[in-house]
PDB file of C-alpha atoms in Angstrom:
ATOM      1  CA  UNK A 795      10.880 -91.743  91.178  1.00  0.00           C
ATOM      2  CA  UNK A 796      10.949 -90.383  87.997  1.00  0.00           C
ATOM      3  CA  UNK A 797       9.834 -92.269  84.350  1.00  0.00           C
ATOM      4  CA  UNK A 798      12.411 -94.250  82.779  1.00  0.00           C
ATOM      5  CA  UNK A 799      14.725 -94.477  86.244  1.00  0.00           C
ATOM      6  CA  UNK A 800      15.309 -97.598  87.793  1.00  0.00           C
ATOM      7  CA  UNK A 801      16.160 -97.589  91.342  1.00  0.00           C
ATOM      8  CA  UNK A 802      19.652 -99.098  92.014  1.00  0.00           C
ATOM      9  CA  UNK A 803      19.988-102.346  94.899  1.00  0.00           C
ATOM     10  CA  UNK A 804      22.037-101.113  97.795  1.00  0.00           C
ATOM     11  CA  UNK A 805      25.687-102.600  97.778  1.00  0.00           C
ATOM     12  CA  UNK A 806      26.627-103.443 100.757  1.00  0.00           C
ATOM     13  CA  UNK A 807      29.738-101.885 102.341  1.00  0.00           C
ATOM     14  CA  UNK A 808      32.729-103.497 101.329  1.00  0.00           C
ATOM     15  CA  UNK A 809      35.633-103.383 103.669  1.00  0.00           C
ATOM     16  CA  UNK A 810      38.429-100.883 102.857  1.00  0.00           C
ATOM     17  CA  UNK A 811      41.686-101.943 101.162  1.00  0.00           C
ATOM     18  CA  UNK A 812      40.634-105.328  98.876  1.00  0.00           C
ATOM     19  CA  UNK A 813      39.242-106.855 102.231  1.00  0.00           C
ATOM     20  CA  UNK A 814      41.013-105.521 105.252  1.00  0.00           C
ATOM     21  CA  UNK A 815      39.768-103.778 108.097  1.00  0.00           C
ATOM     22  CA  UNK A 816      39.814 -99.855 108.016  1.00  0.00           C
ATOM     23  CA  UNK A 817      42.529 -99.836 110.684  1.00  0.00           C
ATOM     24  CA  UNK A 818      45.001-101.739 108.051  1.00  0.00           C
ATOM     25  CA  UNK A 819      43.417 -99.187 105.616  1.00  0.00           C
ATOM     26  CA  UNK A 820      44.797 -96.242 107.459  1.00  0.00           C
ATOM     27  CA  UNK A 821      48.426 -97.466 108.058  1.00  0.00           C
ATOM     28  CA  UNK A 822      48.594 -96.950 103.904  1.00  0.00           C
ATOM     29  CA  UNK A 823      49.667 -93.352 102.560  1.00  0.00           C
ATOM     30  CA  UNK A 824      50.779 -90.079 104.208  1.00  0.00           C
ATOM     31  CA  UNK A 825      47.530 -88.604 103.769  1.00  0.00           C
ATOM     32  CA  UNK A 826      44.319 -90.308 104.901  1.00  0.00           C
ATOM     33  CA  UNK A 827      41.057 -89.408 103.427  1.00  0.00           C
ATOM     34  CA  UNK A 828      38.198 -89.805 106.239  1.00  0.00           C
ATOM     35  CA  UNK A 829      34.799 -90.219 104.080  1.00  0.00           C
ATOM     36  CA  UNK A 830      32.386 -91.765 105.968  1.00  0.00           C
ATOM     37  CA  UNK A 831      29.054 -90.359 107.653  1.00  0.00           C
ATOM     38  CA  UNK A 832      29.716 -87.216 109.639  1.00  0.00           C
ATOM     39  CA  UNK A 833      28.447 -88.322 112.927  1.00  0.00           C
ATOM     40  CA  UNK A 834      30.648 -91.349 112.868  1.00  0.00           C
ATOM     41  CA  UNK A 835      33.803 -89.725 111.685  1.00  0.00           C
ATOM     42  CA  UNK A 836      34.704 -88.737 114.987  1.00  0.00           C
ATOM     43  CA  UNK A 837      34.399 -91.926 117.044  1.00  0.00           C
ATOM     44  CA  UNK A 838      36.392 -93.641 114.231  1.00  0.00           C
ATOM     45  CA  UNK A 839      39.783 -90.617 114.408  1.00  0.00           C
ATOM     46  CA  UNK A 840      39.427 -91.747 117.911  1.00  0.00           C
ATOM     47  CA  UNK A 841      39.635 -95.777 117.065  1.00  0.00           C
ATOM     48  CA  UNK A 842      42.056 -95.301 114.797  1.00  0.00           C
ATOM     49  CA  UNK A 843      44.184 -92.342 116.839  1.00  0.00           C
ATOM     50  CA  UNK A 844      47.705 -94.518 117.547  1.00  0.00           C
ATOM     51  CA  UNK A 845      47.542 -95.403 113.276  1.00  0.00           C
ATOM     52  CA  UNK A 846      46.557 -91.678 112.260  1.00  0.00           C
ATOM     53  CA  UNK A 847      49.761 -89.811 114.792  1.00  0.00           C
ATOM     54  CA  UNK A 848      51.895 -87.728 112.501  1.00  0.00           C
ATOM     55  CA  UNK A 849      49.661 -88.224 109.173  1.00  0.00           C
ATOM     56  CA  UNK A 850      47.305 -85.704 107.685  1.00  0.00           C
ATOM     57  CA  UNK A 851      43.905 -86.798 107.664  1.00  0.00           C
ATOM     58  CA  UNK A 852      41.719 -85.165 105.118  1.00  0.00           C
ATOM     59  CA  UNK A 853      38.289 -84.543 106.369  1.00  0.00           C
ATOM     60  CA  UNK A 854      35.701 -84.427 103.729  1.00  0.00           C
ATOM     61  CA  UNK A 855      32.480 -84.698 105.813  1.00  0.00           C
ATOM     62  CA  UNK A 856      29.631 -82.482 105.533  1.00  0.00           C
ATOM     63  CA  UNK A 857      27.377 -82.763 108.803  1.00  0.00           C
ATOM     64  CA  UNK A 858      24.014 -82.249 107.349  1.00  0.00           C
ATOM     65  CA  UNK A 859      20.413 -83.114 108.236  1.00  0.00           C
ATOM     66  CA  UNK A 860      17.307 -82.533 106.686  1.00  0.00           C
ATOM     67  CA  UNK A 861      15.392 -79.244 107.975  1.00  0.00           C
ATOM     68  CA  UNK A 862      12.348 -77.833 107.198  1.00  0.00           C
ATOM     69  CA  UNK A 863      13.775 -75.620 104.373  1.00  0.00           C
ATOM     70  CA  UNK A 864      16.686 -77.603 103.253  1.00  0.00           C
ATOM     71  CA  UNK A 865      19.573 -79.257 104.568  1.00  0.00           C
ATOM     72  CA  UNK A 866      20.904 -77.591 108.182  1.00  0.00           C
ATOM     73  CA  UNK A 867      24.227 -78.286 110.220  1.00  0.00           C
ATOM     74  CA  UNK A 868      23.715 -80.988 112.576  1.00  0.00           C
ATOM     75  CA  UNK A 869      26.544 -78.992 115.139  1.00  0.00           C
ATOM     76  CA  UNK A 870      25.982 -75.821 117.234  1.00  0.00           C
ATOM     77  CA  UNK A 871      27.238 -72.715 115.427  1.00  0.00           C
ATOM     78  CA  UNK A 872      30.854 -72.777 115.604  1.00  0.00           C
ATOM     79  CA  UNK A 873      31.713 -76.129 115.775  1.00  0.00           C
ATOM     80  CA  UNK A 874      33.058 -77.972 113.148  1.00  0.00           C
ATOM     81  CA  UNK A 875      33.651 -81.950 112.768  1.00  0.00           C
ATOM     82  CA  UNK A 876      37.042 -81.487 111.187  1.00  0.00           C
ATOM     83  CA  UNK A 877      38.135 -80.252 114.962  1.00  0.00           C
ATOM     84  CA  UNK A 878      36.321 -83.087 116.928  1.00  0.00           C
ATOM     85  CA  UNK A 879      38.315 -85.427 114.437  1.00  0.00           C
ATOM     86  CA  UNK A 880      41.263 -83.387 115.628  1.00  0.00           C
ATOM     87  CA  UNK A 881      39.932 -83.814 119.280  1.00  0.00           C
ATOM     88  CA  UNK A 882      39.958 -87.397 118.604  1.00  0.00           C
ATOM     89  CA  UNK A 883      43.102 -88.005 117.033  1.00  0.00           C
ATOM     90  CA  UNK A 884      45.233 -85.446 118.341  1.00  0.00           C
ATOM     91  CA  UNK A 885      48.319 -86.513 117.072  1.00  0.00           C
ATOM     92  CA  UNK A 886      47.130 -86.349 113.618  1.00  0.00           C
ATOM     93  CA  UNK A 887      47.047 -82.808 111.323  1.00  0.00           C
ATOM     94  CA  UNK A 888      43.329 -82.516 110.093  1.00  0.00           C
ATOM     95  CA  UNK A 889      42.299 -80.863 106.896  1.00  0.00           C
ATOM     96  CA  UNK A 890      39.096 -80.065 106.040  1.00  0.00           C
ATOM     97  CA  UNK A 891      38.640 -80.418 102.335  1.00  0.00           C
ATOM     98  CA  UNK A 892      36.785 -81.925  99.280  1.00  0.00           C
ATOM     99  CA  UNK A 893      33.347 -81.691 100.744  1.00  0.00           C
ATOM    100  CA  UNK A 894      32.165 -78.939  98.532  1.00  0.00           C
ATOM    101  CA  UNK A 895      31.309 -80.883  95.514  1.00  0.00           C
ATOM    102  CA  UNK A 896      29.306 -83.505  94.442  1.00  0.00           C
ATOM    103  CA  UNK A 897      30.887 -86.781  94.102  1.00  0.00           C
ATOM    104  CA  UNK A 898      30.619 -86.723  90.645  1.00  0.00           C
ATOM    105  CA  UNK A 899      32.825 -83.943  89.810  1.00  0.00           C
ATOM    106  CA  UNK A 900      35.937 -85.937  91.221  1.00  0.00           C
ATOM    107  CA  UNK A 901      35.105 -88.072  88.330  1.00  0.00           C
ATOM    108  CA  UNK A 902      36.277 -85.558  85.870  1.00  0.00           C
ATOM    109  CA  UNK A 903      40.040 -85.567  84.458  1.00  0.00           C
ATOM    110  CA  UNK A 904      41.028 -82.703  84.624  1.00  0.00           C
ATOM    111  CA  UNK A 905      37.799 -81.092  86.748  1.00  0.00           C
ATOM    112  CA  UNK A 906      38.077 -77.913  85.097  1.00  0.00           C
ATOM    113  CA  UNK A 907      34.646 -75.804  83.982  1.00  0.00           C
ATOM    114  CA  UNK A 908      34.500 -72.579  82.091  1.00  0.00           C
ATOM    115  CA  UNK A 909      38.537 -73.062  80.909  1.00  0.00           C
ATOM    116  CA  UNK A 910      38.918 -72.839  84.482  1.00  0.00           C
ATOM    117  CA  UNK A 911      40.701 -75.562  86.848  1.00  0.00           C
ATOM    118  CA  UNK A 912      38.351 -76.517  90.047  1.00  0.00           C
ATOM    119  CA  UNK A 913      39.649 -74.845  93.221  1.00  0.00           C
ATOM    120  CA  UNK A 914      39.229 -76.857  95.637  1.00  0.00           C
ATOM    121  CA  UNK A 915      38.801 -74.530  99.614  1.00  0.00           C
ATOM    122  CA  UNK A 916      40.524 -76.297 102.566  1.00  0.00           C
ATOM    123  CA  UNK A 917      41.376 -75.253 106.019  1.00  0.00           C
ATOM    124  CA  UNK A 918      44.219 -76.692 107.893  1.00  0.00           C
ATOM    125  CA  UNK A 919      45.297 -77.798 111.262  1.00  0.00           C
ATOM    126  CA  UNK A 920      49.320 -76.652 110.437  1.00  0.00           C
ATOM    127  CA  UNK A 921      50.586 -74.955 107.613  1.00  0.00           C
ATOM    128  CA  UNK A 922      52.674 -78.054 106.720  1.00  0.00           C
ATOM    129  CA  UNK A 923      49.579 -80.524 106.414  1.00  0.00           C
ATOM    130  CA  UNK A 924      47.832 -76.996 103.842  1.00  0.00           C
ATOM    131  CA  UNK A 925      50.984 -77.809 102.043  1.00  0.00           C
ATOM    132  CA  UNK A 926      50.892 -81.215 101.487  1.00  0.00           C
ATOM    133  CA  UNK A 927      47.393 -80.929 100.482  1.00  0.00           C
ATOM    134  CA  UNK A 928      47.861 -77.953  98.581  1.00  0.00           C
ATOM    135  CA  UNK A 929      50.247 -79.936  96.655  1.00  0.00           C
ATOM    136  CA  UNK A 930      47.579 -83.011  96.167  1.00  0.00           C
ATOM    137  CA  UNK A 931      44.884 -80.859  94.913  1.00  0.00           C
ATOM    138  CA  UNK A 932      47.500 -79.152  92.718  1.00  0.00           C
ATOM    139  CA  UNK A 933      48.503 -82.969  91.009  1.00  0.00           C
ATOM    140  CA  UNK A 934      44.394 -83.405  90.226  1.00  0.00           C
ATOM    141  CA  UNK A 935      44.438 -80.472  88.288  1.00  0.00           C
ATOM    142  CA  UNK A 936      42.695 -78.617  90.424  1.00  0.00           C
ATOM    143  CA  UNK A 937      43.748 -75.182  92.242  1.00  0.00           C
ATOM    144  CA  UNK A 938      44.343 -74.760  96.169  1.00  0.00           C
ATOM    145  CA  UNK A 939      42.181 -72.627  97.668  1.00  0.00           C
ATOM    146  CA  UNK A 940      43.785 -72.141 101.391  1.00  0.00           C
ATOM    147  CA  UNK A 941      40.907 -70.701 104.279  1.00  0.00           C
ATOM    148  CA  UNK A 942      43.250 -70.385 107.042  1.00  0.00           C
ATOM    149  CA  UNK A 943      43.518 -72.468 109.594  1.00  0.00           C
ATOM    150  CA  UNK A 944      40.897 -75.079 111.171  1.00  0.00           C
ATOM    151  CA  UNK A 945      38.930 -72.973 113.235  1.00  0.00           C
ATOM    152  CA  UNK A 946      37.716 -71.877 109.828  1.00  0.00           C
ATOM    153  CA  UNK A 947      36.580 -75.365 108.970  1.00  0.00           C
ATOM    154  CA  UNK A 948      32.981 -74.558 110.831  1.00  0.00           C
ATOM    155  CA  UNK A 949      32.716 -72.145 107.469  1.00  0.00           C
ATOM    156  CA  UNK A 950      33.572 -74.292 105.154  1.00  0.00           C
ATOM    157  CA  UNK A 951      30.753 -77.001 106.178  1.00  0.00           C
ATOM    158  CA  UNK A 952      28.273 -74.273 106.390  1.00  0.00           C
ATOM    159  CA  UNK A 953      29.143 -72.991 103.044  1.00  0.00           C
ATOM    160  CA  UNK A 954      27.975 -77.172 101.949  1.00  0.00           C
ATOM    161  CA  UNK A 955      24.722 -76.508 103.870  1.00  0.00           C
ATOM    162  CA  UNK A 956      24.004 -73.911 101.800  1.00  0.00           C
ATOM    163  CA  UNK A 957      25.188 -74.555  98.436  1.00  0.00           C
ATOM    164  CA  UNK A 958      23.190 -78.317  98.677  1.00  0.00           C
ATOM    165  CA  UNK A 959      20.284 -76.425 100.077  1.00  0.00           C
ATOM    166  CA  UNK A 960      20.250 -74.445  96.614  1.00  0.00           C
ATOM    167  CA  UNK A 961      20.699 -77.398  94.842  1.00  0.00           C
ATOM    168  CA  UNK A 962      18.095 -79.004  96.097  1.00  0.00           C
ATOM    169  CA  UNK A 963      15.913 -76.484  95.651  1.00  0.00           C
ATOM    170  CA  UNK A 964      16.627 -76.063  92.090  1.00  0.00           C
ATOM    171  CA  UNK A 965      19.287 -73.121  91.366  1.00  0.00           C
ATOM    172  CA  UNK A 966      22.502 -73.234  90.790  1.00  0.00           C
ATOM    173  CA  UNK A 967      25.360 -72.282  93.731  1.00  0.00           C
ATOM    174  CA  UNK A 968      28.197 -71.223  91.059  1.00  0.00           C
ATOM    175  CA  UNK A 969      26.161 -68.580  90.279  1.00  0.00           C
ATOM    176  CA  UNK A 970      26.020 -67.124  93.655  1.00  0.00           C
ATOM    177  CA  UNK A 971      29.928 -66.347  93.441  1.00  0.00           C
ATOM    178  CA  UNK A 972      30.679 -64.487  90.450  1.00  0.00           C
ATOM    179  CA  UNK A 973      33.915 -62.628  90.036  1.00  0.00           C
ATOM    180  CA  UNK A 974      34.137 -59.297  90.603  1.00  0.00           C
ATOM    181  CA  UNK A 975      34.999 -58.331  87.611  1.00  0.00           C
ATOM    182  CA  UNK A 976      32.578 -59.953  86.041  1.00  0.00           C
ATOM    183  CA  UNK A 977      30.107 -56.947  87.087  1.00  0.00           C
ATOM    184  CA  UNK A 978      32.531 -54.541  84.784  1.00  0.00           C
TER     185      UNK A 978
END
């Protein structure tokens, strides 16, 4: 632990919506956000299936463990947890989105860096759940950055495993995507 730091207690998890249950959580809003540990984000869609039918659930997982030289997908290549939530909730649309940045960055009003807005990458199960989501990363000040469809979601959680993995090793992952025209 570094000088001067002192380690914060624990809280203890809190249930969701001022003291209900996470079931009576996800009967709220059109759009429910799933962000909870990877590996249990599954088993949940499928507990809470009948409540998420005909809503579009927003998957922001990343399913990471710690390898030998950095954090490594914890699913075959491939595979993606956004489609096992779909697996598990069929009757939902799943979007795979806001698990790109730390959670500090959704702090920010407007999340904009260099003049420029945040885009914010998602992949969708239907083009009418990308919409709606488009439009809710649009109203955060932030720019859509449609991927295509959810079999692209595997991509997107790889991309996490790699820009952490440069974090944590010290550099900075911004600087691994520079604009084209930058090199002009």
């Amino acid at each position: 632990m570094a000088a001067g730091r002192s380690r914060r207690p624990r809280r203890r998890p809190q249930p969701a919506s001022g003291g209900a249950t996470l079931r009576d959580a996800a009967t709220h809003g059109e759009l429910v956000l799933l962000a909870v540990p990877a590996q249990v984000a599954p088993p949940l869609a499928a507990d809470l299936a009948d409540v998420l039918a005909g809503r579009v659930v927003l998957d922001c997982t990343n399913p990471l463990e710690p390898g030998p030289d950095g954090p490594m997908l914890m699913i075959p290549p491939g595979e993606s947890v956004a489609a096992r939530i779909a697996a598990a909730a069929p009757g939902a649309a799943v979007v795979k989105a806001f698990n790109l940045c730390h959670d500090s960055i959704w702090t920010l009003d407007p999340p904009h860096f260099e003049g420029l807005p945040l885009a914010v990458p998602y992949c969708a199960a239907t083009p009418e759940a990308g919409e709606r989501v488009a439009a809710l990363i649009a109203s955060m000040g932030c720019t859509p950055a449609p991927c295509g469809g959810l079999a692209r979601a595997p991509y997107l959680e790889a991309t996490a495993a790699l820009a952490i993995g440069v974090w944590f090793a010290g550099g900075r992952a911004r600087a691994i995507f520079p604009e084209p025209a930058q090199a002009t």
